[in-house]
Amino acid sequence: GNSVTQMEGPVTLSEEAFLTINCTYTATGYPSLFWYVQYPGEGLQLLLKATKADDKGSNKGFEATYRKETTSFHLEKGSVQVSDSAVYFCALEGVQGAQKLVFGQGTRLTINP
Amino acid sequence: DVKVTQSSRYLVKRTGEKVFLECVQDMDHENMFWYRQDPGLGLRLIYFSYDVKMKEKGDIPEGYSVSREKKERFSLILESASTNQTSMYLCASRALAGVHEQYFGPGTRLTVT
């Protein structure tokens, strides 16, 4: 079945540091890939998405590229801010039926000033 | 502005009680989902629904049931709450066609004592 694996957290960085959160997936065909973010006390919200190989999703300075050859969708940001502190989830939606999301375990990110 | 609302942010129930969690969306979405979120496990799908009166089991349906009598409302029912159902419960909705994001409610943190 489909699955998503994220790098284990928690991750703690200083403000303006470079961020990478690794995400790899297992799926048949070409799933759609997503990064969701959950700020403290809130539900999840979409950060970015990519629907086919080599697509790059971007939003709020975050980027992720759909790499079919390595089955990866790593999240990056060049200079993080304290306001980026949150839990980040990688997810995929499979190609067959259902339109269900499969989530990774989440990575808690803390940015110190 | 799109909105998914959940009936309670925090809920404390006793073992054996029947518990209702309500979710309402105002986007006329066909698909609705119930997840539970646990540390280190990400989000796991409990049930989902494609349409009124239609429901399908997700990955962890045991101990839960759902009801969808109106398009905008999707209820999660714990017939007899147990301590291992203490968790954060998240509702989401999605439009049927195309590659669309899921919109999440703020979550209900349920404690069963």
PDB file of C-alpha atoms in Angstrom:
ATOM      1  CA  GLY A   1       0.000   0.000   0.000  1.00  0.00           C
ATOM      2  CA  ASN A   2       0.913   3.668  -0.073  1.00  0.00           C
ATOM      3  CA  SER A   3       3.128   5.075   2.662  1.00  0.00           C
ATOM      4  CA  VAL A   4       5.068   8.217   3.597  1.00  0.00           C
ATOM      5  CA  THR A   5       8.198   8.457   5.714  1.00  0.00           C
ATOM      6  CA  GLN A   6       9.432  11.736   7.178  1.00  0.00           C
ATOM      7  CA  MET A   7      12.652  12.516   8.955  1.00  0.00           C
ATOM      8  CA  GLU A   8      12.286  12.165  12.669  1.00  0.00           C
ATOM      9  CA  GLY A   9      12.037  15.246  14.791  1.00  0.00           C
ATOM     10  CA  PRO A  10      11.976  17.357  16.668  1.00  0.00           C
ATOM     11  CA  VAL A  11      14.119  19.802  14.725  1.00  0.00           C
ATOM     12  CA  THR A  12      15.466  22.933  16.399  1.00  0.00           C
ATOM     13  CA  LEU A  13      17.154  25.693  14.410  1.00  0.00           C
ATOM     14  CA  SER A  14      18.218  29.270  14.888  1.00  0.00           C
ATOM     15  CA  GLU A  15      16.490  32.064  13.011  1.00  0.00           C
ATOM     16  CA  GLU A  16      17.783  32.529   9.435  1.00  0.00           C
ATOM     17  CA  ALA A  17      19.122  28.977   9.260  1.00  0.00           C
ATOM     18  CA  PHE A  18      18.511  26.742   6.231  1.00  0.00           C
ATOM     19  CA  LEU A  19      15.815  24.124   6.655  1.00  0.00           C
ATOM     20  CA  THR A  20      15.407  20.706   5.085  1.00  0.00           C
ATOM     21  CA  ILE A  21      12.804  18.196   6.170  1.00  0.00           C
ATOM     22  CA  ASN A  22      13.121  14.922   4.312  1.00  0.00           C
ATOM     23  CA  CYS A  23      10.124  13.041   2.952  1.00  0.00           C
ATOM     24  CA  THR A  24      10.095   9.833   0.917  1.00  0.00           C
ATOM     25  CA  TYR A  25       7.117   7.864  -0.269  1.00  0.00           C
ATOM     26  CA  THR A  26       6.024   4.490  -1.584  1.00  0.00           C
ATOM     27  CA  ALA A  27       3.158   4.410  -4.040  1.00  0.00           C
ATOM     28  CA  THR A  28       2.083   2.945  -7.334  1.00  0.00           C
ATOM     29  CA  GLY A  29       1.854   5.250 -10.304  1.00  0.00           C
ATOM     30  CA  TYR A  30       2.143   8.999  -9.893  1.00  0.00           C
ATOM     31  CA  PRO A  31       0.545  10.196  -6.678  1.00  0.00           C
ATOM     32  CA  SER A  32       0.005  13.845  -5.810  1.00  0.00           C
ATOM     33  CA  LEU A  33       2.255  15.088  -3.018  1.00  0.00           C
ATOM     34  CA  PHE A  34       1.550  17.661  -0.322  1.00  0.00           C
ATOM     35  CA  TRP A  35       3.110  19.439   2.608  1.00  0.00           C
ATOM     36  CA  TYR A  36       0.713  20.510   5.338  1.00  0.00           C
ATOM     37  CA  VAL A  37       1.577  22.681   8.326  1.00  0.00           C
ATOM     38  CA  GLN A  38      -0.047  22.736  11.756  1.00  0.00           C
ATOM     39  CA  TYR A  39       0.544  25.826  13.874  1.00  0.00           C
ATOM     40  CA  PRO A  40       0.035  25.518  17.639  1.00  0.00           C
ATOM     41  CA  GLY A  41      -3.615  25.054  18.571  1.00  0.00           C
ATOM     42  CA  GLU A  42      -4.824  24.899  14.976  1.00  0.00           C
ATOM     43  CA  GLY A  43      -5.831  22.356  12.367  1.00  0.00           C
ATOM     44  CA  LEU A  44      -3.716  21.501   9.361  1.00  0.00           C
ATOM     45  CA  GLN A  45      -3.442  23.837   6.401  1.00  0.00           C
ATOM     46  CA  LEU A  46      -1.936  23.236   2.997  1.00  0.00           C
ATOM     47  CA  LEU A  47       1.553  24.658   2.585  1.00  0.00           C
ATOM     48  CA  LEU A  48       2.326  23.478  -0.954  1.00  0.00           C
ATOM     49  CA  LYS A  49       1.641  20.678  -3.411  1.00  0.00           C
ATOM     50  CA  ALA A  50       2.943  19.029  -6.586  1.00  0.00           C
ATOM     51  CA  THR A  51       0.965  16.792  -8.901  1.00  0.00           C
ATOM     52  CA  LYS A  52       3.530  15.344 -11.313  1.00  0.00           C
ATOM     53  CA  ALA A  53       7.182  14.459 -11.543  1.00  0.00           C
ATOM     54  CA  ASP A  54       9.630  17.416 -11.513  1.00  0.00           C
ATOM     55  CA  ASP A  55       6.914  19.830 -10.384  1.00  0.00           C
ATOM     56  CA  LYS A  56       8.061  22.294  -7.759  1.00  0.00           C
ATOM     57  CA  GLY A  57       5.574  23.493  -5.188  1.00  0.00           C
ATOM     58  CA  SER A  58       6.304  26.743  -3.368  1.00  0.00           C
ATOM     59  CA  ASN A  59       4.670  29.011  -0.813  1.00  0.00           C
ATOM     60  CA  LYS A  60       5.804  31.424   1.930  1.00  0.00           C
ATOM     61  CA  GLY A  61       9.465  30.826   1.025  1.00  0.00           C
ATOM     62  CA  PHE A  62       9.125  27.038   1.296  1.00  0.00           C
ATOM     63  CA  GLU A  63       9.813  24.797  -1.686  1.00  0.00           C
ATOM     64  CA  ALA A  64       9.596  21.090  -2.486  1.00  0.00           C
ATOM     65  CA  THR A  65      10.300  19.254  -5.744  1.00  0.00           C
ATOM     66  CA  TYR A  66       8.552  16.032  -6.783  1.00  0.00           C
ATOM     67  CA  ARG A  67      11.388  13.602  -7.521  1.00  0.00           C
ATOM     68  CA  LYS A  68      10.094  10.417  -9.081  1.00  0.00           C
ATOM     69  CA  GLU A  69      13.529   8.801  -9.432  1.00  0.00           C
ATOM     70  CA  THR A  70      14.200   9.048  -5.690  1.00  0.00           C
ATOM     71  CA  THR A  71      10.506   8.947  -4.612  1.00  0.00           C
ATOM     72  CA  SER A  72      11.102  12.054  -2.528  1.00  0.00           C
ATOM     73  CA  PHE A  73       9.473  15.411  -1.787  1.00  0.00           C
ATOM     74  CA  HIS A  74      11.829  17.170   0.603  1.00  0.00           C
ATOM     75  CA  LEU A  75      10.753  20.492   2.118  1.00  0.00           C
ATOM     76  CA  GLU A  76      13.281  23.359   2.083  1.00  0.00           C
ATOM     77  CA  LYS A  77      13.466  26.976   3.152  1.00  0.00           C
ATOM     78  CA  GLY A  78      16.474  29.193   2.812  1.00  0.00           C
ATOM     79  CA  SER A  79      16.018  31.331   5.916  1.00  0.00           C
ATOM     80  CA  VAL A  80      13.588  30.289   8.632  1.00  0.00           C
ATOM     81  CA  GLN A  81      11.782  32.619  11.012  1.00  0.00           C
ATOM     82  CA  VAL A  82      10.446  32.152  14.522  1.00  0.00           C
ATOM     83  CA  SER A  83       6.928  32.194  13.030  1.00  0.00           C
ATOM     84  CA  ASP A  84       7.756  28.997  11.081  1.00  0.00           C
ATOM     85  CA  SER A  85       7.684  27.005  14.317  1.00  0.00           C
ATOM     86  CA  ALA A  86       5.029  24.355  13.732  1.00  0.00           C
ATOM     87  CA  VAL A  87       4.498  20.695  12.916  1.00  0.00           C
ATOM     88  CA  TYR A  88       5.002  19.788   9.256  1.00  0.00           C
ATOM     89  CA  PHE A  89       3.343  16.801   7.582  1.00  0.00           C
ATOM     90  CA  CYS A  90       4.211  15.260   4.252  1.00  0.00           C
ATOM     91  CA  ALA A  91       1.290  13.494   2.567  1.00  0.00           C
ATOM     92  CA  LEU A  92       0.328  11.774  -0.654  1.00  0.00           C
ATOM     93  CA  GLU A  93      -2.924  11.174  -2.464  1.00  0.00           C
ATOM     94  CA  GLY A  94      -2.906   7.991  -4.490  1.00  0.00           C
ATOM     95  CA  VAL A  95      -4.014   7.703  -8.077  1.00  0.00           C
ATOM     96  CA  GLN A  96      -6.653   5.075  -7.544  1.00  0.00           C
ATOM     97  CA  GLY A  97     -10.044   6.001  -6.188  1.00  0.00           C
ATOM     98  CA  ALA A  98     -10.775   7.322  -2.761  1.00  0.00           C
ATOM     99  CA  GLN A  99      -8.949  10.703  -2.785  1.00  0.00           C
ATOM    100  CA  LYS A 100      -7.601   9.805   0.627  1.00  0.00           C
ATOM    101  CA  LEU A 101      -4.451  11.315   2.062  1.00  0.00           C
ATOM    102  CA  VAL A 102      -1.704   9.181   3.564  1.00  0.00           C
ATOM    103  CA  PHE A 103       0.394  11.153   6.043  1.00  0.00           C
ATOM    104  CA  GLY A 104       3.891  10.903   7.368  1.00  0.00           C
ATOM    105  CA  GLN A 105       4.384  10.990  11.108  1.00  0.00           C
ATOM    106  CA  GLY A 106       5.008  14.745  11.245  1.00  0.00           C
ATOM    107  CA  THR A 107       8.100  16.764  12.116  1.00  0.00           C
ATOM    108  CA  ARG A 108       7.999  19.333  14.899  1.00  0.00           C
ATOM    109  CA  LEU A 109      10.090  22.382  14.024  1.00  0.00           C
ATOM    110  CA  THR A 110      11.173  24.963  16.592  1.00  0.00           C
ATOM    111  CA  ILE A 111      12.978  28.134  15.554  1.00  0.00           C
ATOM    112  CA  ASN A 112      14.872  30.038  18.224  1.00  0.00           C
ATOM    113  CA  PRO A 113      15.487  33.779  17.898  1.00  0.00           C
TER     114      PRO A 113
ATOM    115  CA  ASP B   1     -13.298  32.174   3.346  1.00  0.00           C
ATOM    116  CA  VAL B   2     -13.607  28.420   3.492  1.00  0.00           C
ATOM    117  CA  LYS B   3     -14.456  26.956   6.812  1.00  0.00           C
ATOM    118  CA  VAL B   4     -14.606  23.620   8.577  1.00  0.00           C
ATOM    119  CA  THR B   5     -15.876  23.812  12.133  1.00  0.00           C
ATOM    120  CA  GLN B   6     -15.910  21.196  14.857  1.00  0.00           C
ATOM    121  CA  SER B   7     -18.365  21.218  17.717  1.00  0.00           C
ATOM    122  CA  SER B   8     -15.838  21.228  20.572  1.00  0.00           C
ATOM    123  CA  ARG B   9     -12.185  22.087  21.011  1.00  0.00           C
ATOM    124  CA  TYR B  10     -11.830  20.077  24.212  1.00  0.00           C
ATOM    125  CA  LEU B  11     -13.937  17.220  25.526  1.00  0.00           C
ATOM    126  CA  VAL B  12     -13.616  15.024  28.600  1.00  0.00           C
ATOM    127  CA  LYS B  13     -15.694  11.844  28.778  1.00  0.00           C
ATOM    128  CA  ARG B  14     -15.817   8.773  30.963  1.00  0.00           C
ATOM    129  CA  THR B  15     -15.113   5.225  29.851  1.00  0.00           C
ATOM    130  CA  GLY B  16     -18.221   3.631  28.392  1.00  0.00           C
ATOM    131  CA  GLU B  17     -19.953   6.884  27.439  1.00  0.00           C
ATOM    132  CA  LYS B  18     -21.320   7.438  23.953  1.00  0.00           C
ATOM    133  CA  VAL B  19     -19.517  10.374  22.353  1.00  0.00           C
ATOM    134  CA  PHE B  20     -20.533  12.487  19.366  1.00  0.00           C
ATOM    135  CA  LEU B  21     -18.090  14.667  17.488  1.00  0.00           C
ATOM    136  CA  GLU B  22     -19.665  16.995  14.963  1.00  0.00           C
ATOM    137  CA  CYS B  23     -18.122  18.554  11.884  1.00  0.00           C
ATOM    138  CA  VAL B  24     -19.662  21.127   9.549  1.00  0.00           C
ATOM    139  CA  GLN B  25     -18.232  22.541   6.301  1.00  0.00           C
ATOM    140  CA  ASP B  26     -19.573  25.476   4.325  1.00  0.00           C
ATOM    141  CA  MET B  27     -17.891  24.760   0.975  1.00  0.00           C
ATOM    142  CA  ASP B  28     -20.447  22.347  -0.499  1.00  0.00           C
ATOM    143  CA  HIS B  29     -17.750  19.664  -0.625  1.00  0.00           C
ATOM    144  CA  GLU B  30     -18.715  16.121  -1.465  1.00  0.00           C
ATOM    145  CA  ASN B  31     -15.924  14.390   0.466  1.00  0.00           C
ATOM    146  CA  MET B  32     -15.506  14.503   4.218  1.00  0.00           C
ATOM    147  CA  PHE B  33     -12.992  12.736   6.441  1.00  0.00           C
ATOM    148  CA  TRP B  34     -12.325  11.942  10.084  1.00  0.00           C
ATOM    149  CA  TYR B  35      -8.742  11.460  11.297  1.00  0.00           C
ATOM    150  CA  ARG B  36      -7.127  10.938  14.630  1.00  0.00           C
ATOM    151  CA  GLN B  37      -3.755  12.485  15.358  1.00  0.00           C
ATOM    152  CA  ASP B  38      -1.328  10.902  17.805  1.00  0.00           C
ATOM    153  CA  PRO B  39       2.299  11.892  18.472  1.00  0.00           C
ATOM    154  CA  GLY B  40       4.728   9.969  16.314  1.00  0.00           C
ATOM    155  CA  LEU B  41       1.937   8.420  14.237  1.00  0.00           C
ATOM    156  CA  GLY B  42       0.833  11.373  12.147  1.00  0.00           C
ATOM    157  CA  LEU B  43      -2.803  11.409  11.052  1.00  0.00           C
ATOM    158  CA  ARG B  44      -4.659   8.167  10.549  1.00  0.00           C
ATOM    159  CA  LEU B  45      -7.923   7.944   8.660  1.00  0.00           C
ATOM    160  CA  ILE B  46     -10.890   6.608  10.627  1.00  0.00           C
ATOM    161  CA  TYR B  47     -13.792   6.992   8.155  1.00  0.00           C
ATOM    162  CA  PHE B  48     -14.654   9.012   5.092  1.00  0.00           C
ATOM    163  CA  SER B  49     -17.732   9.848   3.092  1.00  0.00           C
ATOM    164  CA  TYR B  50     -18.258  10.605  -0.592  1.00  0.00           C
ATOM    165  CA  ASP B  51     -21.811  11.780  -0.315  1.00  0.00           C
ATOM    166  CA  VAL B  52     -24.846  11.962   1.904  1.00  0.00           C
ATOM    167  CA  LYS B  53     -25.561   8.644   3.589  1.00  0.00           C
ATOM    168  CA  MET B  54     -22.428   7.105   2.096  1.00  0.00           C
ATOM    169  CA  LYS B  55     -19.489   6.073   4.238  1.00  0.00           C
ATOM    170  CA  GLU B  56     -16.361   3.992   3.925  1.00  0.00           C
ATOM    171  CA  LYS B  57     -13.949   2.620   6.481  1.00  0.00           C
ATOM    172  CA  GLY B  58     -10.511   4.096   6.694  1.00  0.00           C
ATOM    173  CA  ASP B  59      -7.450   2.519   8.235  1.00  0.00           C
ATOM    174  CA  ILE B  60      -8.571   2.412  11.880  1.00  0.00           C
ATOM    175  CA  PRO B  61     -12.411   2.182  12.029  1.00  0.00           C
ATOM    176  CA  GLU B  62     -12.655  -0.145  15.018  1.00  0.00           C
ATOM    177  CA  GLY B  63     -14.611   1.392  17.868  1.00  0.00           C
ATOM    178  CA  TYR B  64     -16.016   4.208  15.716  1.00  0.00           C
ATOM    179  CA  SER B  65     -19.010   4.837  13.502  1.00  0.00           C
ATOM    180  CA  VAL B  66     -20.095   7.833  11.418  1.00  0.00           C
ATOM    181  CA  SER B  67     -23.207   9.517  10.158  1.00  0.00           C
ATOM    182  CA  ARG B  68     -23.778  11.826   7.221  1.00  0.00           C
ATOM    183  CA  GLU B  69     -27.409  12.838   6.910  1.00  0.00           C
ATOM    184  CA  LYS B  70     -26.708  16.214   5.292  1.00  0.00           C
ATOM    185  CA  LYS B  71     -23.985  17.167   2.839  1.00  0.00           C
ATOM    186  CA  GLU B  72     -22.416  19.756   5.115  1.00  0.00           C
ATOM    187  CA  ARG B  73     -22.333  17.669   8.295  1.00  0.00           C
ATOM    188  CA  PHE B  74     -20.274  14.595   9.163  1.00  0.00           C
ATOM    189  CA  SER B  75     -20.467  13.101  12.642  1.00  0.00           C
ATOM    190  CA  LEU B  76     -18.064  10.724  14.341  1.00  0.00           C
ATOM    191  CA  ILE B  77     -19.522   8.472  17.021  1.00  0.00           C
ATOM    192  CA  LEU B  78     -17.711   6.565  19.711  1.00  0.00           C
ATOM    193  CA  GLU B  79     -20.292   3.999  20.794  1.00  0.00           C
ATOM    194  CA  SER B  80     -18.548   3.181  24.068  1.00  0.00           C
ATOM    195  CA  ALA B  81     -15.535   5.379  24.725  1.00  0.00           C
ATOM    196  CA  SER B  82     -12.343   3.760  25.935  1.00  0.00           C
ATOM    197  CA  THR B  83      -9.124   5.268  27.272  1.00  0.00           C
ATOM    198  CA  ASN B  84      -7.223   4.275  24.125  1.00  0.00           C
ATOM    199  CA  GLN B  85      -9.476   6.634  22.180  1.00  0.00           C
ATOM    200  CA  THR B  86      -7.968   9.624  23.975  1.00  0.00           C
ATOM    201  CA  SER B  87      -6.586  11.623  21.061  1.00  0.00           C
ATOM    202  CA  MET B  88      -6.897  14.669  18.828  1.00  0.00           C
ATOM    203  CA  TYR B  89      -9.659  14.250  16.242  1.00  0.00           C
ATOM    204  CA  LEU B  90      -9.537  16.208  13.010  1.00  0.00           C
ATOM    205  CA  CYS B  91     -12.257  16.592  10.437  1.00  0.00           C
ATOM    206  CA  ALA B  92     -11.555  17.568   6.823  1.00  0.00           C
ATOM    207  CA  SER B  93     -13.435  18.144   3.601  1.00  0.00           C
ATOM    208  CA  ARG B  94     -12.487  18.159  -0.062  1.00  0.00           C
ATOM    209  CA  ALA B  95     -14.116  18.877  -3.391  1.00  0.00           C
ATOM    210  CA  LEU B  96     -14.721  15.754  -5.457  1.00  0.00           C
ATOM    211  CA  ALA B  97     -13.156  16.617  -8.814  1.00  0.00           C
ATOM    212  CA  GLY B  98      -9.522  17.372  -9.590  1.00  0.00           C
ATOM    213  CA  VAL B  99      -6.490  17.552  -7.340  1.00  0.00           C
ATOM    214  CA  HIS B 100      -7.637  19.617  -4.455  1.00  0.00           C
ATOM    215  CA  GLU B 101      -6.430  20.145  -0.947  1.00  0.00           C
ATOM    216  CA  GLN B 102      -8.287  18.917   2.066  1.00  0.00           C
ATOM    217  CA  TYR B 103      -9.521  21.656   4.402  1.00  0.00           C
ATOM    218  CA  PHE B 104      -9.205  20.874   8.072  1.00  0.00           C
ATOM    219  CA  GLY B 105     -11.125  21.904  11.143  1.00  0.00           C
ATOM    220  CA  PRO B 106      -9.288  23.043  14.295  1.00  0.00           C
ATOM    221  CA  GLY B 107      -9.562  19.654  15.951  1.00  0.00           C
ATOM    222  CA  THR B 108     -11.195  18.241  19.077  1.00  0.00           C
ATOM    223  CA  ARG B 109      -8.950  17.040  21.851  1.00  0.00           C
ATOM    224  CA  LEU B 110     -10.832  14.175  23.490  1.00  0.00           C
ATOM    225  CA  THR B 111      -9.797  12.777  26.847  1.00  0.00           C
ATOM    226  CA  VAL B 112     -11.438   9.574  28.064  1.00  0.00           C
ATOM    227  CA  THR B 113     -10.965   8.898  31.753  1.00  0.00           C
TER     228      THR B 113
END
